[in-house]
């Protein structure tokens, strides 16, 4: 606290990201990064952009990220006016909260979901109400029937990994013509149906994507919003009141190249999905109850071992998983799908920990 802080700073509750340990070879299964590298075409595009001398870096990047947006629009069968690009989908979401979700009526989101949503709500002084998930961690769309100033959740949801079918998303969007429904599809590529196909028919639907998970580019910080041109225009107005150049040259070139290598994308995705089924089976065999996941992580609890203790003991072995000290989920661990070797290291460590305290 300081005399110099504004009122806003006093009431913030900043998001706490998963640990990025300063270790040479951690088994890092705590922030849902992709365990496989990006396409070689991405590296080539980065080298091309920078060139021998770095001459291009002297100049500002394209403030509209036109080429990148064109590429991604074509990829999804959208018009460029239906695509917004930002510095990571967290930034895109932050702009959407300010541009589209700040209204008189409360914003609705699940009680168990991405913990950045309440953080943004506090930043912008947006009134919100949480809607409890069912006991099996599913989102019941009928529970969102209350008057609202907007609705937001990830599909698949985080940190549960549970996905809603597209028909449910459409029902929700159709039932709320007076407010914007934001579907955060950070994990959609790993097994859920995307709502991008609904955009032409619903002017109140905003779909948010990221390259951080399925495209192995968390370090590049690029995310997108897809929606009706009027919604995108609102985001552009906020962006241009904040930072004209949120995406640097290297990021624009790298991500444009990533979307051109579909074979690489599919191959990595298939490996992560196979790894998920393998890890889920391994955890079940050790006595974990694993929530069926459509994402690149699993959410699991052990029938007889405390989650915080397990997480701390794994950390001593330089194995990082995510534990949330929150109501309803404080006995769960969220575990990112790593390479098969990383998952095997985790399973071996867990086996040792569980055996060691069996008495
Ligand atoms: C990882 C994640 C994001 C943020 O992605 P960035 O593009 O890296 O900012 C957004 N929403 C959810 C639900 C996520 O898990």
mmCIF file of C-alpha atoms and ligand atoms in Angstrom:
data_model
loop_
_atom_site.group_PDB
_atom_site.id
_atom_site.type_symbol
_atom_site.label_atom_id
_atom_site.label_comp_id
_atom_site.label_asym_id
_atom_site.label_seq_id
_atom_site.Cartn_x
_atom_site.Cartn_y
_atom_site.Cartn_z
ATOM 1 C CA UNK A 1 0.000 0.000 0.000
ATOM 2 C CA UNK A 2 1.146 3.494 -0.697
ATOM 3 C CA UNK A 3 -0.162 7.011 -0.442
ATOM 4 C CA UNK A 4 0.405 7.305 -4.184
ATOM 5 C CA UNK A 5 -1.817 4.407 -5.249
ATOM 6 C CA UNK A 6 -5.048 5.197 -7.038
ATOM 7 C CA UNK A 7 -8.329 3.762 -5.699
ATOM 8 C CA UNK A 8 -8.335 1.245 -8.533
ATOM 9 C CA UNK A 9 -5.015 -0.237 -7.433
ATOM 10 C CA UNK A 10 -6.311 -0.754 -3.899
ATOM 11 C CA UNK A 11 -9.200 -2.889 -5.051
ATOM 12 C CA UNK A 12 -7.346 -5.047 -7.594
ATOM 13 C CA UNK A 13 -6.707 -8.748 -7.006
ATOM 14 C CA UNK A 14 -4.055 -9.585 -9.600
ATOM 15 C CA UNK A 15 -3.967 -12.969 -11.278
ATOM 16 C CA UNK A 16 -1.169 -15.240 -10.077
ATOM 17 C CA UNK A 17 0.273 -17.209 -13.012
ATOM 18 C CA UNK A 18 1.732 -20.703 -12.576
ATOM 19 C CA UNK A 19 5.349 -20.811 -11.526
ATOM 20 C CA UNK A 20 8.059 -20.496 -14.204
ATOM 21 C CA UNK A 21 10.890 -22.193 -12.292
ATOM 22 C CA UNK A 22 14.489 -21.108 -12.925
ATOM 23 C CA UNK A 23 15.733 -24.696 -13.226
ATOM 24 C CA UNK A 24 17.645 -26.329 -16.083
ATOM 25 C CA UNK A 25 15.286 -29.284 -16.618
ATOM 26 C CA UNK A 26 12.073 -29.033 -14.643
ATOM 27 C CA UNK A 27 9.201 -31.351 -15.515
ATOM 28 C CA UNK A 28 6.885 -28.464 -16.120
ATOM 29 C CA UNK A 29 3.257 -29.573 -16.153
ATOM 30 C CA UNK A 30 1.738 -26.498 -14.490
ATOM 31 C CA UNK A 31 0.866 -23.885 -17.143
ATOM 32 C CA UNK A 32 -0.543 -25.899 -20.069
ATOM 33 C CA UNK A 33 2.251 -25.102 -22.496
ATOM 34 C CA UNK A 34 2.665 -27.463 -25.446
ATOM 35 C CA UNK A 35 5.494 -29.970 -24.866
ATOM 36 C CA UNK A 36 6.365 -29.999 -28.584
ATOM 37 C CA UNK A 37 8.167 -27.179 -30.430
ATOM 38 C CA UNK A 38 6.485 -24.949 -33.039
ATOM 39 C CA UNK A 39 6.715 -25.679 -36.771
ATOM 40 C CA UNK A 40 10.157 -25.179 -38.400
ATOM 41 C CA UNK A 41 8.321 -22.769 -40.738
ATOM 42 C CA UNK A 42 7.855 -20.498 -37.712
ATOM 43 C CA UNK A 43 11.606 -20.338 -37.103
ATOM 44 C CA UNK A 44 12.257 -19.632 -40.778
ATOM 45 C CA UNK A 45 9.693 -16.802 -40.745
ATOM 46 C CA UNK A 46 11.299 -15.273 -37.646
ATOM 47 C CA UNK A 47 14.735 -15.360 -39.280
ATOM 48 C CA UNK A 48 13.308 -13.833 -42.465
ATOM 49 C CA UNK A 49 11.583 -11.074 -40.558
ATOM 50 C CA UNK A 50 14.693 -10.077 -38.634
ATOM 51 C CA UNK A 51 17.071 -10.623 -41.590
ATOM 52 C CA UNK A 52 20.855 -10.432 -41.461
ATOM 53 C CA UNK A 53 21.035 -6.937 -40.050
ATOM 54 C CA UNK A 54 17.862 -6.510 -38.051
ATOM 55 C CA UNK A 55 17.021 -3.577 -40.315
ATOM 56 C CA UNK A 56 13.252 -4.190 -40.135
ATOM 57 C CA UNK A 57 13.298 -3.835 -36.348
ATOM 58 C CA UNK A 58 14.057 -0.150 -36.758
ATOM 59 C CA UNK A 59 10.479 0.409 -37.873
ATOM 60 C CA UNK A 60 7.167 -0.009 -36.076
ATOM 61 C CA UNK A 61 5.123 -3.094 -36.984
ATOM 62 C CA UNK A 62 1.801 -2.969 -38.861
ATOM 63 C CA UNK A 63 -0.586 -1.638 -36.164
ATOM 64 C CA UNK A 64 -3.482 -3.612 -37.693
ATOM 65 C CA UNK A 65 -1.574 -6.921 -38.111
ATOM 66 C CA UNK A 66 -3.295 -7.134 -41.486
ATOM 67 C CA UNK A 67 -1.390 -10.036 -43.006
ATOM 68 C CA UNK A 68 -1.753 -12.134 -39.871
ATOM 69 C CA UNK A 69 -5.463 -11.350 -39.595
ATOM 70 C CA UNK A 70 -5.996 -12.153 -43.278
ATOM 71 C CA UNK A 71 -4.293 -15.513 -42.853
ATOM 72 C CA UNK A 72 -6.290 -16.421 -39.763
ATOM 73 C CA UNK A 73 -9.555 -15.129 -41.267
ATOM 74 C CA UNK A 74 -9.047 -17.348 -44.345
ATOM 75 C CA UNK A 75 -8.152 -20.283 -42.085
ATOM 76 C CA UNK A 76 -11.490 -19.987 -40.262
ATOM 77 C CA UNK A 77 -13.610 -18.911 -43.255
ATOM 78 C CA UNK A 78 -14.167 -15.411 -41.822
ATOM 79 C CA UNK A 79 -13.809 -11.882 -43.193
ATOM 80 C CA UNK A 80 -10.848 -9.874 -41.952
ATOM 81 C CA UNK A 81 -13.301 -7.433 -40.280
ATOM 82 C CA UNK A 82 -14.378 -10.349 -38.072
ATOM 83 C CA UNK A 83 -10.868 -10.884 -36.669
ATOM 84 C CA UNK A 84 -9.098 -9.017 -33.866
ATOM 85 C CA UNK A 85 -5.484 -9.773 -32.897
ATOM 86 C CA UNK A 86 -3.941 -8.956 -29.528
ATOM 87 C CA UNK A 87 -0.894 -9.566 -27.365
ATOM 88 C CA UNK A 88 -2.003 -12.939 -26.027
ATOM 89 C CA UNK A 89 -5.622 -13.904 -25.514
ATOM 90 C CA UNK A 90 -5.399 -12.592 -21.956
ATOM 91 C CA UNK A 91 -5.052 -9.112 -23.422
ATOM 92 C CA UNK A 92 -7.841 -9.790 -25.913
ATOM 93 C CA UNK A 93 -10.087 -10.864 -23.035
ATOM 94 C CA UNK A 94 -9.127 -7.801 -21.005
ATOM 95 C CA UNK A 95 -10.188 -5.590 -23.909
ATOM 96 C CA UNK A 96 -13.414 -7.545 -24.386
ATOM 97 C CA UNK A 97 -14.307 -7.046 -20.714
ATOM 98 C CA UNK A 98 -13.949 -3.291 -21.059
ATOM 99 C CA UNK A 99 -15.410 -2.992 -24.562
ATOM 100 C CA UNK A 100 -18.331 -5.419 -24.365
ATOM 101 C CA UNK A 101 -19.016 -6.746 -20.864
ATOM 102 C CA UNK A 102 -19.253 -3.628 -18.701
ATOM 103 C CA UNK A 103 -22.972 -2.963 -18.287
ATOM 104 C CA UNK A 104 -25.578 -2.320 -15.590
ATOM 105 C CA UNK A 105 -26.500 -5.955 -15.173
ATOM 106 C CA UNK A 106 -24.068 -8.530 -13.751
ATOM 107 C CA UNK A 107 -21.631 -10.461 -15.878
ATOM 108 C CA UNK A 108 -22.110 -14.225 -15.428
ATOM 109 C CA UNK A 109 -19.403 -16.863 -15.324
ATOM 110 C CA UNK A 110 -18.958 -20.267 -13.609
ATOM 111 C CA UNK A 111 -17.792 -20.519 -9.976
ATOM 112 C CA UNK A 112 -14.994 -22.805 -11.142
ATOM 113 C CA UNK A 113 -13.320 -21.335 -14.202
ATOM 114 C CA UNK A 114 -10.373 -19.319 -15.488
ATOM 115 C CA UNK A 115 -9.375 -17.165 -12.533
ATOM 116 C CA UNK A 116 -8.489 -14.191 -14.709
ATOM 117 C CA UNK A 117 -12.206 -13.354 -15.173
ATOM 118 C CA UNK A 118 -12.806 -11.998 -11.648
ATOM 119 C CA UNK A 119 -9.472 -10.171 -11.931
ATOM 120 C CA UNK A 120 -10.589 -8.294 -15.050
ATOM 121 C CA UNK A 121 -13.982 -7.619 -13.469
ATOM 122 C CA UNK A 122 -12.256 -5.942 -10.518
ATOM 123 C CA UNK A 123 -9.925 -3.985 -12.786
ATOM 124 C CA UNK A 124 -12.855 -2.467 -14.676
ATOM 125 C CA UNK A 125 -15.313 -2.390 -11.769
ATOM 126 C CA UNK A 126 -17.683 -4.806 -13.512
ATOM 127 C CA UNK A 127 -20.390 -6.347 -11.332
ATOM 128 C CA UNK A 128 -20.413 -10.122 -11.702
ATOM 129 C CA UNK A 129 -22.176 -13.209 -10.420
ATOM 130 C CA UNK A 130 -20.724 -16.698 -10.398
ATOM 131 C CA UNK A 131 -22.905 -19.628 -11.439
ATOM 132 C CA UNK A 132 -22.079 -22.951 -9.721
ATOM 133 C CA UNK A 133 -21.003 -25.868 -11.890
ATOM 134 C CA UNK A 134 -22.906 -29.117 -11.393
ATOM 135 C CA UNK A 135 -21.303 -31.643 -9.014
ATOM 136 C CA UNK A 136 -19.685 -33.435 -11.956
ATOM 137 C CA UNK A 137 -18.134 -30.077 -12.991
ATOM 138 C CA UNK A 138 -20.344 -29.593 -16.035
ATOM 139 C CA UNK A 139 -21.700 -26.173 -17.025
ATOM 140 C CA UNK A 140 -25.522 -26.228 -17.006
ATOM 141 C CA UNK A 141 -26.573 -23.626 -19.518
ATOM 142 C CA UNK A 142 -30.102 -23.435 -18.088
ATOM 143 C CA UNK A 143 -28.527 -21.839 -14.990
ATOM 144 C CA UNK A 144 -27.551 -18.808 -17.113
ATOM 145 C CA UNK A 145 -31.139 -17.730 -17.730
ATOM 146 C CA UNK A 146 -30.904 -14.687 -15.389
ATOM 147 C CA UNK A 147 -30.815 -11.147 -16.821
ATOM 148 C CA UNK A 148 -27.145 -10.381 -17.417
ATOM 149 C CA UNK A 149 -24.666 -7.918 -18.865
ATOM 150 C CA UNK A 150 -22.756 -10.685 -20.609
ATOM 151 C CA UNK A 151 -21.596 -14.281 -20.164
ATOM 152 C CA UNK A 152 -18.062 -15.644 -20.368
ATOM 153 C CA UNK A 153 -16.510 -19.088 -19.958
ATOM 154 C CA UNK A 154 -13.918 -21.268 -21.615
ATOM 155 C CA UNK A 155 -14.956 -24.240 -23.748
ATOM 156 C CA UNK A 156 -13.454 -26.656 -22.802
ATOM 157 C CA UNK A 157 -13.666 -25.146 -19.327
ATOM 158 C CA UNK A 158 -10.500 -24.557 -17.309
ATOM 159 C CA UNK A 159 -9.313 -26.019 -14.990
ATOM 160 C CA UNK A 160 -11.773 -28.917 -15.357
ATOM 161 C CA UNK A 161 -11.218 -29.787 -19.045
ATOM 162 C CA UNK A 162 -14.925 -30.420 -19.515
ATOM 163 C CA UNK A 163 -16.385 -29.438 -22.919
ATOM 164 C CA UNK A 164 -19.926 -28.405 -23.850
ATOM 165 C CA UNK A 165 -21.365 -29.501 -27.219
ATOM 166 C CA UNK A 166 -21.835 -26.802 -29.856
ATOM 167 C CA UNK A 167 -25.623 -27.150 -29.634
ATOM 168 C CA UNK A 168 -25.501 -25.978 -25.997
ATOM 169 C CA UNK A 169 -23.333 -22.985 -26.866
ATOM 170 C CA UNK A 170 -25.750 -22.042 -29.650
ATOM 171 C CA UNK A 171 -28.725 -22.346 -27.313
ATOM 172 C CA UNK A 172 -27.037 -19.978 -24.853
ATOM 173 C CA UNK A 173 -26.072 -17.428 -27.519
ATOM 174 C CA UNK A 174 -29.586 -17.525 -29.012
ATOM 175 C CA UNK A 175 -31.189 -17.110 -25.572
ATOM 176 C CA UNK A 176 -29.195 -13.928 -24.827
ATOM 177 C CA UNK A 177 -29.647 -11.639 -27.837
ATOM 178 C CA UNK A 178 -29.223 -8.530 -25.657
ATOM 179 C CA UNK A 179 -25.808 -9.398 -24.251
ATOM 180 C CA UNK A 180 -22.471 -10.581 -25.534
ATOM 181 C CA UNK A 181 -21.507 -14.199 -24.944
ATOM 182 C CA UNK A 182 -17.726 -14.710 -24.919
ATOM 183 C CA UNK A 183 -16.508 -18.269 -25.494
ATOM 184 C CA UNK A 184 -12.838 -18.576 -24.574
ATOM 185 C CA UNK A 185 -11.586 -21.403 -26.791
ATOM 186 C CA UNK A 186 -8.005 -21.568 -25.488
ATOM 187 C CA UNK A 187 -8.187 -25.397 -25.507
ATOM 188 C CA UNK A 188 -10.732 -26.051 -28.259
ATOM 189 C CA UNK A 189 -8.247 -27.726 -30.615
ATOM 190 C CA UNK A 190 -7.716 -30.604 -28.200
ATOM 191 C CA UNK A 191 -11.223 -31.970 -28.456
ATOM 192 C CA UNK A 192 -14.167 -29.544 -28.403
ATOM 193 C CA UNK A 193 -16.361 -28.140 -31.172
ATOM 194 C CA UNK A 194 -15.539 -24.527 -32.032
ATOM 195 C CA UNK A 195 -18.271 -21.888 -31.984
ATOM 196 C CA UNK A 196 -16.533 -19.969 -34.802
ATOM 197 C CA UNK A 197 -19.020 -21.575 -37.222
ATOM 198 C CA UNK A 198 -21.883 -19.678 -35.493
ATOM 199 C CA UNK A 199 -20.402 -16.209 -35.950
ATOM 200 C CA UNK A 200 -22.218 -15.311 -39.175
ATOM 201 C CA UNK A 201 -25.579 -15.946 -37.530
ATOM 202 C CA UNK A 202 -25.137 -14.368 -34.088
ATOM 203 C CA UNK A 203 -24.008 -10.728 -33.730
ATOM 204 C CA UNK A 204 -23.616 -11.220 -29.941
ATOM 205 C CA UNK A 205 -21.052 -14.035 -30.057
ATOM 206 C CA UNK A 206 -17.335 -13.421 -29.472
ATOM 207 C CA UNK A 207 -14.947 -16.384 -29.717
ATOM 208 C CA UNK A 208 -11.426 -16.018 -28.307
ATOM 209 C CA UNK A 209 -8.431 -18.107 -29.456
ATOM 210 C CA UNK A 210 -4.756 -18.293 -28.506
ATOM 211 C CA UNK A 211 -1.592 -19.679 -30.109
ATOM 212 C CA UNK A 212 -0.171 -20.426 -26.643
ATOM 213 C CA UNK A 213 -1.496 -23.945 -26.284
ATOM 214 C CA UNK A 214 -2.237 -25.887 -29.471
ATOM 215 C CA UNK A 215 0.302 -23.974 -31.599
ATOM 216 C CA UNK A 216 3.229 -24.149 -29.183
ATOM 217 C CA UNK A 217 3.746 -20.375 -29.147
ATOM 218 C CA UNK A 218 3.066 -19.234 -25.566
ATOM 219 C CA UNK A 219 6.317 -17.266 -25.727
ATOM 220 C CA UNK A 220 5.068 -15.179 -28.674
ATOM 221 C CA UNK A 221 2.023 -13.716 -26.908
ATOM 222 C CA UNK A 222 -0.626 -13.712 -29.624
ATOM 223 C CA UNK A 223 -4.365 -14.213 -29.281
ATOM 224 C CA UNK A 224 -7.480 -13.524 -31.354
ATOM 225 C CA UNK A 225 -11.121 -12.609 -31.051
ATOM 226 C CA UNK A 226 -13.597 -13.621 -33.745
ATOM 227 C CA UNK A 227 -17.039 -12.096 -34.033
ATOM 228 C CA UNK A 228 -19.395 -9.733 -35.790
ATOM 229 C CA UNK A 229 -17.569 -6.720 -37.317
ATOM 230 C CA UNK A 230 -19.280 -4.386 -34.804
ATOM 231 C CA UNK A 231 -17.910 -6.345 -31.855
ATOM 232 C CA UNK A 232 -14.451 -6.374 -33.417
ATOM 233 C CA UNK A 233 -14.719 -2.634 -33.992
ATOM 234 C CA UNK A 234 -15.346 -2.134 -30.268
ATOM 235 C CA UNK A 235 -12.161 -4.044 -29.471
ATOM 236 C CA UNK A 236 -10.173 -1.995 -31.996
ATOM 237 C CA UNK A 237 -11.460 1.210 -30.408
ATOM 238 C CA UNK A 238 -10.238 0.043 -26.996
ATOM 239 C CA UNK A 239 -6.907 -1.157 -28.416
ATOM 240 C CA UNK A 240 -6.303 2.167 -30.143
ATOM 241 C CA UNK A 241 -7.017 3.972 -26.896
ATOM 242 C CA UNK A 242 -4.401 1.897 -25.152
ATOM 243 C CA UNK A 243 -1.578 0.666 -27.426
ATOM 244 C CA UNK A 244 -1.492 0.987 -31.226
ATOM 245 C CA UNK A 245 1.132 -1.741 -31.644
ATOM 246 C CA UNK A 246 0.322 -4.631 -29.313
ATOM 247 C CA UNK A 247 1.875 -7.195 -31.694
ATOM 248 C CA UNK A 248 5.518 -6.903 -32.618
ATOM 249 C CA UNK A 249 6.877 -7.752 -36.092
ATOM 250 C CA UNK A 250 8.408 -11.037 -35.072
ATOM 251 C CA UNK A 251 5.180 -12.270 -33.476
ATOM 252 C CA UNK A 252 3.106 -11.293 -36.529
ATOM 253 C CA UNK A 253 5.476 -13.153 -38.883
ATOM 254 C CA UNK A 254 5.821 -16.200 -36.630
ATOM 255 C CA UNK A 255 2.111 -16.736 -36.105
ATOM 256 C CA UNK A 256 1.274 -16.155 -39.783
ATOM 257 C CA UNK A 257 3.706 -18.990 -40.581
ATOM 258 C CA UNK A 258 2.249 -21.225 -37.873
ATOM 259 C CA UNK A 259 -1.206 -21.088 -39.478
ATOM 260 C CA UNK A 260 0.290 -22.130 -42.826
ATOM 261 C CA UNK A 261 1.698 -25.415 -41.479
ATOM 262 C CA UNK A 262 -1.473 -27.416 -40.887
ATOM 263 C CA UNK A 263 0.321 -30.788 -40.985
ATOM 264 C CA UNK A 264 2.614 -29.810 -38.088
ATOM 265 C CA UNK A 265 -0.326 -28.512 -36.072
ATOM 266 C CA UNK A 266 -2.316 -31.721 -36.544
ATOM 267 C CA UNK A 267 0.625 -33.915 -35.699
ATOM 268 C CA UNK A 268 1.370 -32.081 -32.403
ATOM 269 C CA UNK A 269 -2.280 -32.056 -31.488
ATOM 270 C CA UNK A 270 -2.597 -35.814 -32.096
ATOM 271 C CA UNK A 271 0.449 -36.452 -29.900
ATOM 272 C CA UNK A 272 -0.985 -34.353 -27.060
ATOM 273 C CA UNK A 273 -4.373 -36.089 -27.289
ATOM 274 C CA UNK A 274 -2.728 -39.542 -27.266
ATOM 275 C CA UNK A 275 -0.605 -38.396 -24.307
ATOM 276 C CA UNK A 276 -3.739 -37.289 -22.472
ATOM 277 C CA UNK A 277 -5.378 -40.703 -22.781
ATOM 278 C CA UNK A 278 -2.136 -42.360 -21.682
ATOM 279 C CA UNK A 279 -1.685 -40.082 -18.641
ATOM 280 C CA UNK A 280 -5.358 -40.388 -17.655
ATOM 281 C CA UNK A 281 -5.046 -44.195 -17.645
ATOM 282 C CA UNK A 282 -1.805 -44.012 -15.636
ATOM 283 C CA UNK A 283 -3.372 -41.716 -13.030
ATOM 284 C CA UNK A 284 -6.497 -43.867 -12.742
ATOM 285 C CA UNK A 285 -4.300 -46.910 -12.131
ATOM 286 C CA UNK A 286 -2.737 -45.030 -9.189
ATOM 287 C CA UNK A 287 -6.118 -44.374 -7.599
ATOM 288 C CA UNK A 288 -6.824 -40.912 -9.034
ATOM 289 C CA UNK A 289 -10.283 -39.873 -10.072
ATOM 290 C CA UNK A 290 -9.727 -38.130 -13.441
ATOM 291 C CA UNK A 291 -12.297 -35.733 -14.931
ATOM 292 C CA UNK A 292 -12.773 -36.645 -18.639
ATOM 293 C CA UNK A 293 -10.783 -33.960 -20.471
ATOM 294 C CA UNK A 294 -11.121 -32.354 -23.890
ATOM 295 C CA UNK A 295 -8.073 -30.133 -23.228
ATOM 296 C CA UNK A 296 -4.267 -30.471 -22.986
ATOM 297 C CA UNK A 297 -4.439 -31.064 -19.240
ATOM 298 C CA UNK A 298 -6.255 -33.339 -16.835
ATOM 299 C CA UNK A 299 -7.949 -32.464 -13.567
ATOM 300 C CA UNK A 300 -7.599 -35.235 -11.017
ATOM 301 C CA UNK A 301 -7.998 -35.979 -7.311
ATOM 302 C CA UNK A 302 -6.653 -38.876 -5.320
ATOM 303 C CA UNK A 303 -9.086 -40.819 -3.185
ATOM 304 C CA UNK A 304 -6.837 -40.705 -0.105
ATOM 305 C CA UNK A 305 -4.049 -38.153 -0.572
ATOM 306 C CA UNK A 306 -4.148 -34.414 -0.001
ATOM 307 C CA UNK A 307 -3.620 -32.463 -3.238
ATOM 308 C CA UNK A 308 -1.584 -29.594 -1.734
ATOM 309 C CA UNK A 309 0.777 -32.080 -0.095
ATOM 310 C CA UNK A 310 1.199 -34.078 -3.315
ATOM 311 C CA UNK A 311 1.891 -30.891 -5.258
ATOM 312 C CA UNK A 312 4.509 -29.748 -2.718
ATOM 313 C CA UNK A 313 6.228 -33.165 -2.642
ATOM 314 C CA UNK A 314 6.346 -33.251 -6.467
ATOM 315 C CA UNK A 315 7.852 -29.786 -6.481
ATOM 316 C CA UNK A 316 10.723 -31.046 -4.305
ATOM 317 C CA UNK A 317 11.445 -33.438 -7.188
ATOM 318 C CA UNK A 318 11.336 -30.539 -9.674
ATOM 319 C CA UNK A 319 7.989 -31.722 -11.058
ATOM 320 C CA UNK A 320 5.500 -28.866 -11.295
ATOM 321 C CA UNK A 321 1.723 -29.300 -11.402
ATOM 322 C CA UNK A 322 -0.994 -26.759 -10.588
ATOM 323 C CA UNK A 323 -2.930 -26.743 -7.349
ATOM 324 C CA UNK A 324 -5.649 -24.143 -6.688
ATOM 325 C CA UNK A 325 -6.448 -23.326 -3.058
ATOM 326 C CA UNK A 326 -10.082 -22.644 -3.918
ATOM 327 C CA UNK A 327 -13.448 -23.908 -2.644
ATOM 328 C CA UNK A 328 -14.671 -27.180 -4.242
ATOM 329 C CA UNK A 329 -11.369 -27.889 -6.046
ATOM 330 C CA UNK A 330 -8.697 -27.775 -3.338
ATOM 331 C CA UNK A 331 -8.327 -31.563 -3.503
ATOM 332 C CA UNK A 332 -7.648 -31.548 -7.250
ATOM 333 C CA UNK A 333 -4.460 -31.199 -9.256
ATOM 334 C CA UNK A 334 -4.392 -29.775 -12.763
ATOM 335 C CA UNK A 335 -1.719 -31.554 -14.755
ATOM 336 C CA UNK A 336 -0.584 -30.443 -18.221
ATOM 337 C CA UNK A 337 0.009 -33.173 -20.810
ATOM 338 C CA UNK A 338 3.787 -33.318 -21.293
ATOM 339 C CA UNK A 339 5.828 -35.603 -23.505
ATOM 340 C CA UNK A 340 5.421 -39.315 -22.766
ATOM 341 C CA UNK A 341 8.778 -39.193 -20.958
ATOM 342 C CA UNK A 342 7.636 -36.298 -18.740
ATOM 343 C CA UNK A 343 4.339 -38.011 -17.939
ATOM 344 C CA UNK A 344 6.236 -41.205 -17.067
ATOM 345 C CA UNK A 345 8.504 -39.232 -14.713
ATOM 346 C CA UNK A 346 5.414 -37.802 -13.030
ATOM 347 C CA UNK A 347 3.711 -41.187 -12.713
ATOM 348 C CA UNK A 348 6.859 -42.792 -11.272
ATOM 349 C CA UNK A 349 7.215 -39.966 -8.726
ATOM 350 C CA UNK A 350 3.559 -40.244 -7.729
ATOM 351 C CA UNK A 351 3.846 -44.010 -7.358
ATOM 352 C CA UNK A 352 6.771 -43.490 -4.979
ATOM 353 C CA UNK A 353 4.969 -40.786 -2.977
ATOM 354 C CA UNK A 354 1.757 -42.809 -2.659
ATOM 355 C CA UNK A 355 3.617 -46.014 -1.664
ATOM 356 C CA UNK A 356 5.845 -44.169 0.779
ATOM 357 C CA UNK A 357 2.880 -42.942 2.809
ATOM 358 C CA UNK A 358 0.596 -45.963 2.349
ATOM 359 C CA UNK A 359 0.881 -46.993 6.015
HETATM 360 C C1 LIG B 1 -4.056 -20.058 -21.259
HETATM 361 C C2 LIG B 1 -5.403 -19.431 -21.245
HETATM 362 C C3 LIG B 1 -5.607 -18.164 -21.783
HETATM 363 C C4 LIG B 1 -4.475 -17.224 -22.084
HETATM 364 O O1 LIG B 1 -3.771 -17.441 -23.175
HETATM 365 P P1 LIG B 1 -2.676 -16.403 -23.677
HETATM 366 O O2 LIG B 1 -3.025 -16.281 -25.108
HETATM 367 O O3 LIG B 1 -1.377 -17.096 -23.434
HETATM 368 O O4 LIG B 1 -2.792 -15.108 -22.952
HETATM 369 C C5 LIG B 1 -6.901 -17.682 -21.874
HETATM 370 N N1 LIG B 1 -7.943 -18.388 -21.401
HETATM 371 C C6 LIG B 1 -7.776 -19.591 -20.831
HETATM 372 C C7 LIG B 1 -8.953 -20.317 -20.326
HETATM 373 C C8 LIG B 1 -6.500 -20.133 -20.723
HETATM 374 O O5 LIG B 1 -6.325 -21.291 -20.105
#
